[in-house]
């Protein structure tokens, strides 16, 4: 006799023990049946158990099983549902609605990470026939734990079979009794229970958002598309009957009027705020560059996409750029209530760490061309580096060396959320600038510095405590966007000057505009956008802790796994770049002339110095990694465009030139991963492709990073 059967007996005994202990869950179909019989969405179950919707989907599909305490909680939920909805009590094809579950036996809802509304794989049970209130229609908490916003932050309004429906994130569908546009606004504020809690203590709750489909526009007397004149104006005329209808009902519109992102409100009385925002996709509210094909999505899917974005970032307030800027303010409101005075009254005061509620003038060197501070300059005067702060992202390329031409591939790597990573931990100015002559440089003091960095020699730089020798001719300068070596004094943001000191060189500023009132204003903004990005990528199958090979595999075709979540990823990234761009918004028509103020200047969030500091730090972060890589491997970039770097290599993968050892990257160099600041594979083309393109356009320094993703070359003009 052998003892070979013993392991098998042990496995059987373990299985029997699991059955006896209640550790075996019902069959997959039964899990789905029980949840749907109770009218629960996957999002509601995920929220109660403190997991992502993707986990519930995996448990119901058999791709994974819950563990530890979540196994016990999930089993308890299924057992409770099986007692209420036994299989024999729910015959197939029954049209009778299942009984409501006993609230006392359901698992308690607990605050959790933003849940993902379920994919539209199954048609959600429609709640509420007739003119019931939204409170009666609600069955599962899709909007968080705040009962005021139980149905979520937004709804997509559509017309189906002659009835108006509001599709909420999580699969909930509400009947809308409103017959007119003013009635729709009233219903939203009184019955719909839509909105989002404030993101910070002194802040304000987000207004409910209604997304109107083309059918809904027709129902409420609005044009399905805008005329060319209306599109250029960004609104329908005030003489439109819908606008007059709102005015008769004592509703007002903001200064931007009734456009793709209309805001309808009544003046607040005390703390009672009445405001509803509209999003109209067919009026191009959802820019295809950032929202992809969201405009063409059915109502359920569109509610899911916008709901995921709203729950992880914030309820959209306009374009992704506008939302990015509004997120900064929502996390750091300009004012707060003071402590009670002697009479017991509270007053409005500046919220510490915010930008305040009054606009701040920039320094002359930080002002863009046409700014009122520059009104006295001659009309055609062109400011040089010693007059103008010019901190921008890289756009640099060089001819390939003979050795690089002998390699087979050009491989592009892209820094994830590069500008968000540049904002993380960055000390920025909060108040007015102070002019100082002959200052001593202070790397902790945000500002703009006039300093000569032409003496910095990239062929010999300091890396840590040691000096290293490099081929400076193959490196871009870290001090200029085009990578050109500076020729004299120029204005730089603090991170750029600090990097010159880090490289081992002395700096002696001639002049500076510094901000003694400063702080890490963008930290919360970065963290929220980072979390939104990482959570969505995890739901797409790209986790933050993957090994390099597994990461490259997971990134391959990740958008096709869930095209709707891929839209959210694109929107989150656009929120980062657009929000930073709004810090230096330029004039947008409206009859503006150089030397005159434009509308954006009257915002406290018009801060070109903050934008410059973030871009400066992002460019420096990238250059630091390039130097580390060059010092260790002897490899130099061929082209850089913003956050994309191209290297020549013998293989098509980033692992063919990134110096990993036993799965560990070069300290301080490039590392593959999904976290902000780490890199992913941008694209690979052949060296022959690169040389052929440059020869075809007679541009030996054509920036190949611009075209490395798919090899399609467009917009070439004299090499750029």
XYZ file of C-alpha atoms in Angstrom:
720
model
C 0.000 0.000 0.000
C 1.191 3.481 -0.745
C 0.136 6.669 0.944
C -0.631 8.460 -2.344
C -4.374 8.752 -1.611
C -3.729 10.615 1.652
C -3.419 14.078 0.030
C -6.647 13.394 -1.841
C -8.404 12.352 1.362
C -7.122 15.506 3.054
C -8.486 17.665 0.248
C -11.877 15.939 0.465
C -11.940 16.376 4.248
C -11.142 20.081 3.827
C -13.995 20.433 1.324
C -16.426 18.695 3.679
C -15.280 20.943 6.503
C -15.934 23.988 4.336
C -19.457 22.725 3.621
C -20.110 22.051 7.310
C -18.733 25.464 8.260
C -20.812 27.322 5.682
C -17.755 28.372 3.679
C -19.145 27.160 0.323
C -21.145 29.799 -1.520
C -24.221 29.153 -3.688
C -23.797 28.426 -7.395
C -22.992 31.368 -9.659
C -26.454 31.608 -11.244
C -28.031 31.503 -7.795
C -25.907 34.419 -6.603
C -27.102 36.521 -9.515
C -30.721 35.394 -9.062
C -30.788 36.339 -5.385
C -29.323 39.796 -5.980
C -31.682 40.571 -8.869
C -34.697 39.191 -6.995
C -33.992 41.732 -4.264
C -33.621 44.542 -6.782
C -30.031 45.184 -5.706
C -27.438 46.478 -8.136
C -23.864 45.250 -8.146
C -22.866 48.767 -7.090
C -25.081 48.577 -3.992
C -23.646 45.204 -2.950
C -20.100 46.437 -3.601
C -20.683 49.501 -1.441
C -22.096 47.445 1.441
C -19.166 45.005 1.361
C -16.525 47.692 0.886
C -15.241 46.362 -2.456
C -15.273 47.506 -6.075
C -18.020 46.591 -8.504
C -15.416 44.616 -10.453
C -15.072 42.273 -7.462
C -18.826 41.568 -7.372
C -18.760 40.932 -11.128
C -15.872 38.498 -10.654
C -17.636 36.676 -7.790
C -20.794 36.262 -9.854
C -18.856 35.119 -12.937
C -16.666 32.637 -11.055
C -13.401 34.400 -11.860
C -12.659 34.943 -8.166
C -14.040 34.227 -4.702
C -14.217 36.472 -1.629
C -11.830 35.794 1.215
C -11.661 36.189 4.977
C -14.235 38.559 6.483
C -15.724 39.471 3.105
C -16.462 35.785 2.478
C -18.459 35.702 5.699
C -20.258 38.966 4.899
C -21.094 37.889 1.331
C -22.316 34.479 2.526
C -24.495 36.190 5.155
C -26.003 38.427 2.502
C -26.795 35.488 0.210
C -28.271 33.455 3.064
C -30.488 36.371 4.074
C -31.665 36.826 0.507
C -32.304 33.092 0.050
C -34.660 33.127 3.051
C -36.602 36.033 1.561
C -36.527 34.827 -2.027
C -36.463 31.020 -2.129
C -36.117 29.576 -5.616
C -39.575 27.980 -5.536
C -41.190 31.318 -4.687
C -39.945 33.052 -7.803
C -41.225 31.106 -10.843
C -39.699 31.989 -14.186
C -41.640 34.484 -16.225
C -43.574 35.928 -13.287
C -44.470 39.535 -13.918
C -45.071 40.270 -10.260
C -42.411 42.452 -8.710
C -40.395 40.696 -5.987
C -41.133 41.737 -2.405
C -38.909 44.371 -0.893
C -36.129 43.023 1.345
C -36.340 43.638 5.073
C -34.077 46.626 5.759
C -33.348 45.324 9.210
C -31.628 42.212 7.891
C -29.607 43.795 5.117
C -25.881 44.365 5.665
C -25.244 47.883 6.948
C -23.958 50.351 4.393
C -20.526 51.662 5.259
C -18.424 54.361 3.626
C -16.175 52.774 1.041
C -13.987 53.636 -1.876
C -15.946 55.103 -4.793
C -17.919 52.218 -6.245
C -18.180 51.511 -9.929
C -21.682 51.465 -11.404
C -22.379 48.100 -12.957
C -21.755 47.453 -16.611
C -24.975 47.268 -18.611
C -24.863 43.512 -19.000
C -28.356 42.999 -17.515
C -31.355 45.256 -17.795
C -31.965 46.841 -14.366
C -35.352 46.452 -12.783
C -37.304 49.650 -13.447
C -38.664 51.218 -10.288
C -41.695 53.343 -9.790
C -44.708 53.443 -12.008
C -46.911 56.519 -12.158
C -46.108 59.699 -10.246
C -44.367 58.337 -7.180
C -41.700 60.439 -5.571
C -38.037 59.617 -6.100
C -37.846 58.500 -2.468
C -40.316 55.724 -3.199
C -38.408 54.677 -6.311
C -35.106 54.186 -4.531
C -34.106 50.654 -3.539
C -30.329 50.584 -3.174
C -27.872 53.294 -2.120
C -26.181 54.380 -5.329
C -25.334 57.904 -4.219
C -23.436 57.209 -1.016
C -24.651 57.440 2.567
C -26.140 60.959 2.369
C -29.930 60.486 2.063
C -30.293 63.867 0.341
C -28.417 62.482 -2.661
C -29.529 58.870 -2.435
C -29.965 58.474 -6.198
C -26.510 59.664 -7.134
C -24.899 62.849 -8.422
C -26.590 62.954 -11.820
C -29.146 61.463 -14.169
C -29.471 61.067 -17.927
C -32.948 62.181 -18.997
C -34.423 60.355 -21.985
C -37.834 59.653 -23.486
C -38.857 56.026 -23.966
C -42.260 54.906 -25.247
C -43.562 58.403 -24.683
C -42.490 58.460 -21.015
C -39.658 60.560 -19.610
C -37.088 58.521 -17.705
C -34.083 59.545 -15.619
C -31.245 57.002 -15.710
C -29.041 57.183 -12.631
C -25.639 55.576 -11.984
C -25.963 52.051 -10.637
C -28.876 51.042 -12.893
C -31.653 52.947 -11.118
C -34.352 54.370 -13.420
C -36.739 57.096 -12.251
C -39.996 58.197 -13.835
C -40.038 61.934 -14.496
C -43.500 63.538 -14.258
C -42.326 67.012 -15.401
C -44.080 68.318 -18.513
C -42.002 71.482 -18.967
C -38.446 72.642 -18.448
C -39.228 74.675 -15.285
C -41.128 71.677 -13.905
C -38.110 69.468 -14.637
C -35.887 71.802 -12.609
C -38.422 71.816 -9.754
C -38.687 68.018 -9.793
C -34.902 67.680 -9.716
C -34.601 69.844 -6.604
C -37.636 68.536 -4.709
C -37.984 64.844 -5.586
C -35.059 63.443 -7.564
C -32.610 63.276 -4.627
C -29.674 63.988 -6.914
C -26.446 65.725 -5.942
C -23.128 65.107 -4.271
C -21.849 65.982 -0.771
C -19.169 68.641 -0.467
C -15.542 67.548 -0.764
C -14.265 69.620 2.142
C -15.610 71.080 5.385
C -16.121 74.726 4.342
C -17.218 73.775 0.830
C -20.623 73.454 -0.835
C -22.570 70.419 -1.974
C -22.444 69.779 -5.702
C -25.541 70.756 -7.633
C -27.511 67.974 -9.356
C -26.611 67.391 -12.995
C -29.152 66.466 -15.669
C -27.880 65.144 -18.994
C -30.464 65.694 -21.727
C -30.616 63.313 -24.677
C -31.913 64.411 -28.074
C -35.318 62.936 -27.304
C -35.438 64.877 -24.033
C -34.480 68.090 -25.831
C -37.401 67.656 -28.207
C -39.768 66.900 -25.314
C -38.805 70.094 -23.477
C -38.787 72.385 -26.503
C -35.046 72.732 -27.003
C -33.148 72.425 -30.295
C -31.478 69.061 -30.890
C -28.407 70.775 -32.368
C -27.145 74.345 -32.397
C -26.946 76.503 -35.476
C -23.525 77.783 -36.541
C -24.338 81.171 -35.025
C -25.472 79.609 -31.730
C -22.435 77.348 -31.636
C -20.075 80.315 -32.022
C -21.972 82.226 -29.331
C -21.947 79.149 -27.095
C -25.667 79.473 -26.275
C -29.167 79.745 -27.642
C -30.558 83.299 -27.820
C -32.382 84.838 -24.874
C -35.420 85.183 -27.115
C -35.800 81.382 -27.278
C -39.098 80.200 -25.833
C -37.380 77.833 -23.369
C -35.362 80.713 -21.888
C -38.503 82.849 -21.604
C -40.296 79.917 -19.983
C -37.617 79.731 -17.289
C -37.758 83.501 -16.727
C -41.537 83.408 -16.237
C -41.000 80.752 -13.557
C -38.453 83.059 -11.870
C -35.422 80.912 -12.777
C -32.192 82.580 -13.822
C -29.229 81.602 -16.018
C -25.591 82.405 -15.373
C -23.701 84.838 -17.601
C -22.745 82.102 -20.033
C -26.468 81.676 -20.815
C -28.253 78.556 -22.006
C -25.436 76.615 -23.607
C -24.023 73.076 -23.545
C -23.362 73.387 -19.776
C -26.250 75.575 -18.615
C -26.759 76.426 -14.935
C -30.325 77.239 -13.856
C -30.735 78.794 -10.424
C -32.609 81.053 -8.061
C -30.663 83.436 -5.798
C -29.788 81.663 -2.566
C -31.604 82.640 0.588
C -29.343 81.911 3.540
C -27.980 78.380 3.179
C -30.827 77.324 0.859
C -29.193 76.886 -2.551
C -31.362 76.108 -5.582
C -29.351 75.282 -8.690
C -29.478 72.604 -11.385
C -26.866 72.095 -14.081
C -27.642 70.761 -17.530
C -25.276 68.866 -19.808
C -26.341 68.603 -23.445
C -24.161 66.125 -25.366
C -25.672 66.856 -28.789
C -24.543 70.477 -28.313
C -20.993 69.098 -27.930
C -20.834 69.418 -24.157
C -18.683 66.278 -24.063
C -15.584 67.063 -26.127
C -14.706 63.980 -28.182
C -10.986 64.591 -27.559
C -11.536 63.835 -23.878
C -14.836 61.927 -23.700
C -14.413 59.803 -26.820
C -17.712 58.418 -28.104
C -19.632 59.201 -24.894
C -22.035 61.424 -26.839
C -23.320 58.375 -28.749
C -23.779 56.117 -25.697
C -27.269 54.935 -24.678
C -28.636 56.553 -21.494
C -27.709 53.696 -19.139
C -24.123 53.530 -20.345
C -23.734 57.317 -20.372
C -25.024 57.466 -16.791
C -22.449 54.864 -15.845
C -19.537 56.755 -17.448
C -20.459 60.116 -15.956
C -21.348 58.486 -12.631
C -17.936 56.849 -12.305
C -16.261 60.160 -13.106
C -18.475 62.061 -10.662
C -17.978 59.616 -7.794
C -14.206 59.474 -8.159
C -13.429 63.051 -9.299
C -16.480 65.298 -8.887
C -19.731 66.060 -10.650
C -18.723 67.664 -13.968
C -19.076 71.444 -13.926
C -18.329 71.957 -17.606
C -15.440 70.813 -19.752
C -12.742 68.646 -18.174
C -10.610 71.799 -17.916
C -13.334 73.683 -16.043
C -13.922 70.681 -13.785
C -10.192 70.399 -13.050
C -10.126 74.001 -11.908
C -13.373 73.679 -9.946
C -11.931 70.631 -8.175
C -9.105 72.789 -6.815
C -11.632 75.235 -5.386
C -13.913 72.489 -4.045
C -11.023 70.994 -2.092
C -9.792 74.401 -0.879
C -12.828 76.725 -0.651
C -11.786 80.395 -0.498
C -13.653 81.181 2.729
C -14.829 79.536 5.914
C -16.906 80.523 8.937
C -14.928 82.224 11.670
C -15.076 81.418 15.355
C -17.992 83.114 17.163
C -17.315 86.717 18.132
C -18.272 88.352 21.422
C -21.903 88.472 20.297
C -21.846 84.819 19.309
C -21.947 85.548 15.564
C -19.757 83.948 12.922
C -18.295 85.789 9.957
C -16.773 84.797 6.644
C -12.971 84.674 6.676
C -10.267 83.382 4.375
C -9.821 79.634 4.510
C -6.135 78.911 5.331
C -4.351 77.137 2.502
C -6.713 78.464 -0.169
C -6.227 81.139 -2.813
C -8.831 83.360 -1.169
C -11.744 84.985 -2.978
C -9.945 87.989 -4.483
C -7.779 87.830 -7.618
C -4.047 88.414 -7.237
C -1.881 90.246 -9.760
C 0.946 88.229 -11.232
C 4.524 89.467 -11.552
C 5.326 91.279 -14.833
C 7.594 88.442 -15.959
C 4.750 85.933 -15.361
C 2.208 87.889 -17.395
C 1.390 86.478 -20.861
C 1.576 88.749 -23.874
C -1.313 91.219 -24.004
C -1.724 91.410 -20.228
C -2.617 94.861 -18.812
C 0.704 94.910 -16.912
C 2.438 95.055 -20.294
C 0.281 97.779 -21.799
C 3.182 100.276 -21.851
C 5.417 98.053 -24.003
C 5.842 99.016 -27.684
C 3.195 97.423 -29.872
C 5.426 94.915 -31.669
C 7.918 94.337 -28.874
C 8.953 90.689 -28.454
C 9.991 89.834 -24.922
C 13.097 87.721 -24.528
C 14.074 85.231 -21.783
C 15.236 88.068 -19.506
C 11.752 89.633 -19.640
C 9.398 86.670 -19.723
C 8.995 83.476 -17.677
C 8.745 80.652 -20.202
C 8.231 77.354 -18.392
C 6.755 74.857 -20.818
C 6.896 71.110 -21.464
C 9.637 69.570 -23.590
C 9.539 69.606 -27.397
C 13.074 68.455 -28.268
C 14.754 66.090 -30.691
C 18.217 65.477 -32.130
C 19.741 63.511 -35.027
C 20.581 59.911 -34.224
C 24.207 58.878 -33.826
C 25.802 56.229 -36.056
C 25.599 53.681 -33.243
C 21.904 54.393 -32.732
C 21.246 54.006 -36.442
C 22.671 50.481 -36.218
C 19.962 49.494 -33.714
C 16.621 48.147 -34.911
C 13.923 49.945 -32.967
C 12.756 53.279 -31.607
C 10.833 52.702 -28.374
C 8.703 55.378 -26.729
C 7.855 55.427 -23.036
C 5.278 57.757 -21.540
C 5.104 59.082 -17.987
C 1.737 58.355 -16.368
C -0.126 61.456 -15.175
C 3.152 63.379 -15.453
C 1.744 66.808 -14.618
C -0.264 65.435 -11.706
C 2.924 63.871 -10.348
C 4.658 67.233 -10.819
C 1.983 68.875 -8.660
C 2.336 66.355 -5.831
C 4.067 67.892 -2.811
C 4.853 71.094 -4.695
C 5.014 74.277 -2.639
C 3.219 77.046 -4.561
C 2.464 80.674 -3.856
C -0.907 81.547 -2.377
C -0.629 85.315 -2.114
C 0.868 88.352 -3.822
C 4.445 88.344 -5.173
C 7.195 90.385 -3.539
C 9.977 91.817 -5.675
C 13.513 91.292 -4.329
C 16.840 92.448 -5.813
C 19.975 90.301 -5.515
C 18.220 87.663 -3.414
C 19.829 84.548 -1.985
C 18.169 81.608 -3.678
C 15.848 79.572 -1.440
C 14.570 76.311 -2.949
C 11.671 76.292 -0.472
C 10.384 79.683 -1.567
C 8.043 79.605 -4.591
C 8.504 82.359 -7.118
C 10.184 83.475 -10.333
C 13.933 84.110 -10.452
C 16.049 86.043 -12.949
C 19.319 84.108 -13.018
C 22.069 83.141 -15.460
C 22.316 79.343 -15.815
C 24.519 79.324 -18.921
C 27.462 78.048 -16.858
C 25.779 74.715 -16.065
C 27.717 72.028 -17.981
C 25.710 68.852 -18.592
C 28.858 66.882 -19.445
C 29.755 66.928 -15.748
C 26.952 66.906 -13.206
C 26.422 65.787 -9.682
C 24.336 62.653 -9.102
C 23.778 62.410 -5.382
C 27.160 62.995 -3.748
C 29.252 61.988 -6.766
C 30.151 63.758 -10.000
C 29.432 61.848 -13.219
C 30.695 62.361 -16.758
C 28.096 62.453 -19.550
C 27.916 63.304 -23.232
C 26.223 66.673 -22.835
C 25.741 67.053 -26.593
C 23.212 64.191 -26.533
C 21.167 65.655 -23.682
C 18.567 68.426 -23.783
C 19.068 71.345 -21.456
C 16.727 71.062 -18.463
C 16.249 74.829 -18.465
C 14.456 75.410 -21.785
C 11.478 73.648 -23.404
C 13.327 73.254 -26.716
C 16.351 71.816 -24.904
C 18.583 74.673 -26.047
C 21.418 75.757 -23.793
C 20.640 79.146 -22.144
C 22.830 82.016 -23.312
C 22.366 84.472 -20.457
C 20.029 85.596 -17.685
C 16.481 84.291 -17.935
C 13.420 83.935 -15.733
C 12.842 80.520 -14.175
C 10.431 79.028 -11.645
C 11.830 77.771 -8.362
C 12.048 74.046 -9.317
C 14.213 74.852 -12.358
C 16.729 76.907 -10.368
C 16.743 74.302 -7.581
C 17.699 71.639 -10.137
C 20.745 73.674 -11.238
C 21.872 73.639 -7.600
C 21.161 69.894 -7.420
C 23.413 69.338 -10.450
C 26.239 70.902 -8.439
C 26.354 74.476 -9.713
C 26.156 77.791 -7.893
C 23.344 80.206 -8.728
C 23.264 83.952 -8.107
C 19.839 85.454 -8.889
C 19.745 89.024 -10.129
C 16.119 89.622 -9.234
C 13.121 87.638 -8.042
C 9.401 87.778 -7.379
C 8.793 85.488 -4.417
C 5.666 84.526 -2.493
C 6.081 84.297 1.256
C 2.467 83.164 1.636
C 2.681 79.647 0.236
C 1.619 76.066 0.759
C 0.976 72.685 -0.877
C -2.264 73.806 -2.451
C -2.414 71.031 -5.067
C -1.789 68.006 -2.838
C -5.459 67.128 -2.295
C -6.187 67.775 -5.979
C -3.412 65.394 -6.996
C -4.501 62.705 -4.548
C -8.112 62.697 -5.699
C -7.196 62.530 -9.383
C -4.540 59.895 -8.692
C -7.025 57.734 -6.810
C -9.592 58.109 -9.593
C -7.028 57.111 -12.211
C -5.666 54.123 -10.276
C -9.107 52.809 -9.312
C -10.375 52.980 -12.886
C -7.231 51.357 -14.287
C -7.559 48.590 -11.668
C -11.111 47.971 -12.852
C -9.664 47.674 -16.361
C -7.281 44.974 -15.155
C -4.151 47.090 -14.639
C -3.205 46.927 -10.968
C -0.593 49.085 -9.259
C 1.590 46.219 -8.039
C 2.204 44.242 -11.236
C 5.619 42.930 -12.232
C 7.106 44.634 -15.337
C 6.194 41.854 -17.795
C 2.718 41.489 -16.319
C 2.225 45.250 -16.446
C 3.098 45.431 -20.155
C 0.740 42.523 -20.827
C -2.079 44.115 -18.829
C -1.656 47.424 -20.666
C -1.920 45.728 -24.044
C -5.452 46.438 -25.232
C -6.751 47.480 -21.813
C -9.244 49.922 -23.370
C -11.066 47.123 -25.170
C -11.869 45.339 -21.885
C -14.368 48.025 -20.950
C -14.565 50.902 -23.470
C -16.752 52.929 -21.115
C -14.237 52.888 -18.278
C -11.551 53.707 -20.843
C -13.507 56.922 -21.502
C -13.281 57.736 -17.789
C -9.490 57.250 -17.852
C -9.211 59.684 -20.754
C -11.423 62.211 -18.983
C -9.412 62.001 -15.745
C -6.152 62.650 -17.595
C -7.744 65.552 -19.473
C -8.928 66.968 -16.139
C -5.311 67.170 -14.973
C -3.943 68.941 -18.040
C -7.001 71.104 -18.593
C -7.189 72.221 -14.977
C -3.556 73.321 -15.013
C -4.075 75.062 -18.348
C -6.989 77.045 -16.899
C -4.590 78.589 -14.367
C -3.335 80.755 -17.258
C -6.447 80.986 -19.412
C -6.049 83.381 -22.329
C -8.672 85.721 -23.854
C -11.476 83.949 -25.705
C -12.733 86.525 -28.175
C -15.411 88.797 -26.699
C -13.851 91.803 -28.452
C -10.660 91.678 -26.395
C -7.707 93.889 -27.389
C -4.081 93.678 -26.149
C -3.560 95.648 -22.962
C -7.142 95.173 -21.797
C -8.170 92.765 -19.026
C -10.108 89.644 -19.949
C -12.669 87.722 -17.953
C -10.334 85.053 -16.497
C -8.180 87.706 -14.788
C -10.947 88.346 -12.287
C -10.776 84.815 -10.893
C -8.620 84.049 -7.834
C -7.674 80.851 -9.662
C -6.012 82.724 -12.528
C -2.478 81.915 -11.392
C 0.136 81.564 -14.172
C 2.869 81.221 -11.540
C 1.321 77.987 -10.210
C 1.019 76.577 -13.715
C 4.641 77.490 -14.441
C 5.851 75.826 -11.231
C 4.030 72.567 -12.014
C 5.354 72.442 -15.584
C 8.856 73.313 -14.379
C 8.838 70.517 -11.828
C 7.411 68.022 -14.332
C 10.151 68.809 -16.858
C 12.843 68.612 -14.167
C 11.504 65.277 -12.889
C 11.812 63.867 -16.400
C 15.325 65.246 -16.952
C 16.494 63.797 -13.620
C 15.414 60.314 -14.741
C 17.103 60.799 -18.128
C 20.381 61.733 -16.445
C 20.202 58.735 -14.099
C 19.532 56.452 -17.056
C 22.361 57.922 -19.128
C 24.882 57.720 -16.280
C 24.103 54.042 -15.682
C 23.515 52.724 -19.224
C 25.213 55.217 -21.579
C 21.891 55.540 -23.460
C 20.493 58.949 -24.396
C 17.034 59.972 -25.625
C 16.469 60.621 -29.310
C 13.335 62.742 -28.842
C 11.133 64.105 -26.064
C 7.630 65.517 -26.368
C 6.039 66.613 -23.114
C 5.971 63.375 -21.102
C 7.011 60.948 -23.880
C 10.667 59.922 -24.308
C 12.042 57.924 -27.262
C 15.143 55.707 -27.092
C 16.873 53.593 -29.730
C 17.031 49.923 -28.713
C 17.742 46.440 -30.062
C 14.277 45.178 -29.100
C 10.708 46.498 -29.377
C 9.928 46.489 -25.662
C 10.838 49.020 -22.958
C 12.450 46.101 -21.126
C 14.986 45.939 -23.956
C 16.634 49.146 -22.741
C 15.386 49.803 -19.186
C 18.009 48.417 -16.754
C 15.930 46.058 -14.612
C 17.830 43.665 -12.369
C 15.908 40.782 -10.831
C 12.711 42.701 -11.427
C 13.983 45.867 -9.748
C 14.449 49.135 -11.683
C 17.349 51.561 -11.562
C 16.909 53.713 -8.416
C 15.861 57.199 -9.487
C 15.436 56.105 -13.111
C 12.483 54.986 -15.187
C 10.180 52.373 -13.679
C 7.327 50.582 -15.418
C 4.006 50.856 -13.615
C 0.647 52.575 -13.568
C 1.247 54.982 -10.672
C 1.682 58.670 -11.555
C 5.337 59.360 -12.328
C 6.017 55.797 -13.508
C 6.117 54.946 -17.208
C 4.231 52.816 -19.692
C 4.941 51.743 -23.259
C 3.878 54.481 -25.655
C 4.771 52.826 -28.949
C 7.504 51.230 -31.049
C 8.625 51.914 -34.618
C 11.696 50.845 -36.544
C 14.829 52.961 -36.816
C 14.390 52.734 -40.582
C 10.936 54.307 -40.187
C 12.444 57.204 -38.232
C 15.212 57.852 -40.728
C 12.830 57.561 -43.675
C 10.404 60.052 -42.144
C 13.134 62.577 -41.397
C 14.572 62.206 -44.891
C 11.168 62.470 -46.545
C 10.453 65.776 -44.838
C 14.067 66.951 -44.937
C 13.969 67.390 -41.161
C 16.922 65.724 -39.390
C 15.564 66.878 -36.013
C 11.906 66.010 -36.584
C 10.411 65.149 -33.195
C 9.689 61.446 -33.599
C 8.075 61.317 -30.149
C 5.059 63.032 -31.700
C 4.414 60.089 -34.007
C 5.880 57.089 -32.176
C 2.503 55.781 -31.008
C 1.132 54.618 -34.360
C 3.708 55.832 -36.875
C 1.297 58.195 -38.633
C 3.096 61.451 -39.499
C 0.987 64.603 -39.808
C 1.325 68.376 -39.376
C 4.975 68.519 -40.418
C 6.157 72.045 -41.208
C 9.888 72.621 -41.610
C 10.673 69.762 -39.303
C 7.997 70.412 -36.697
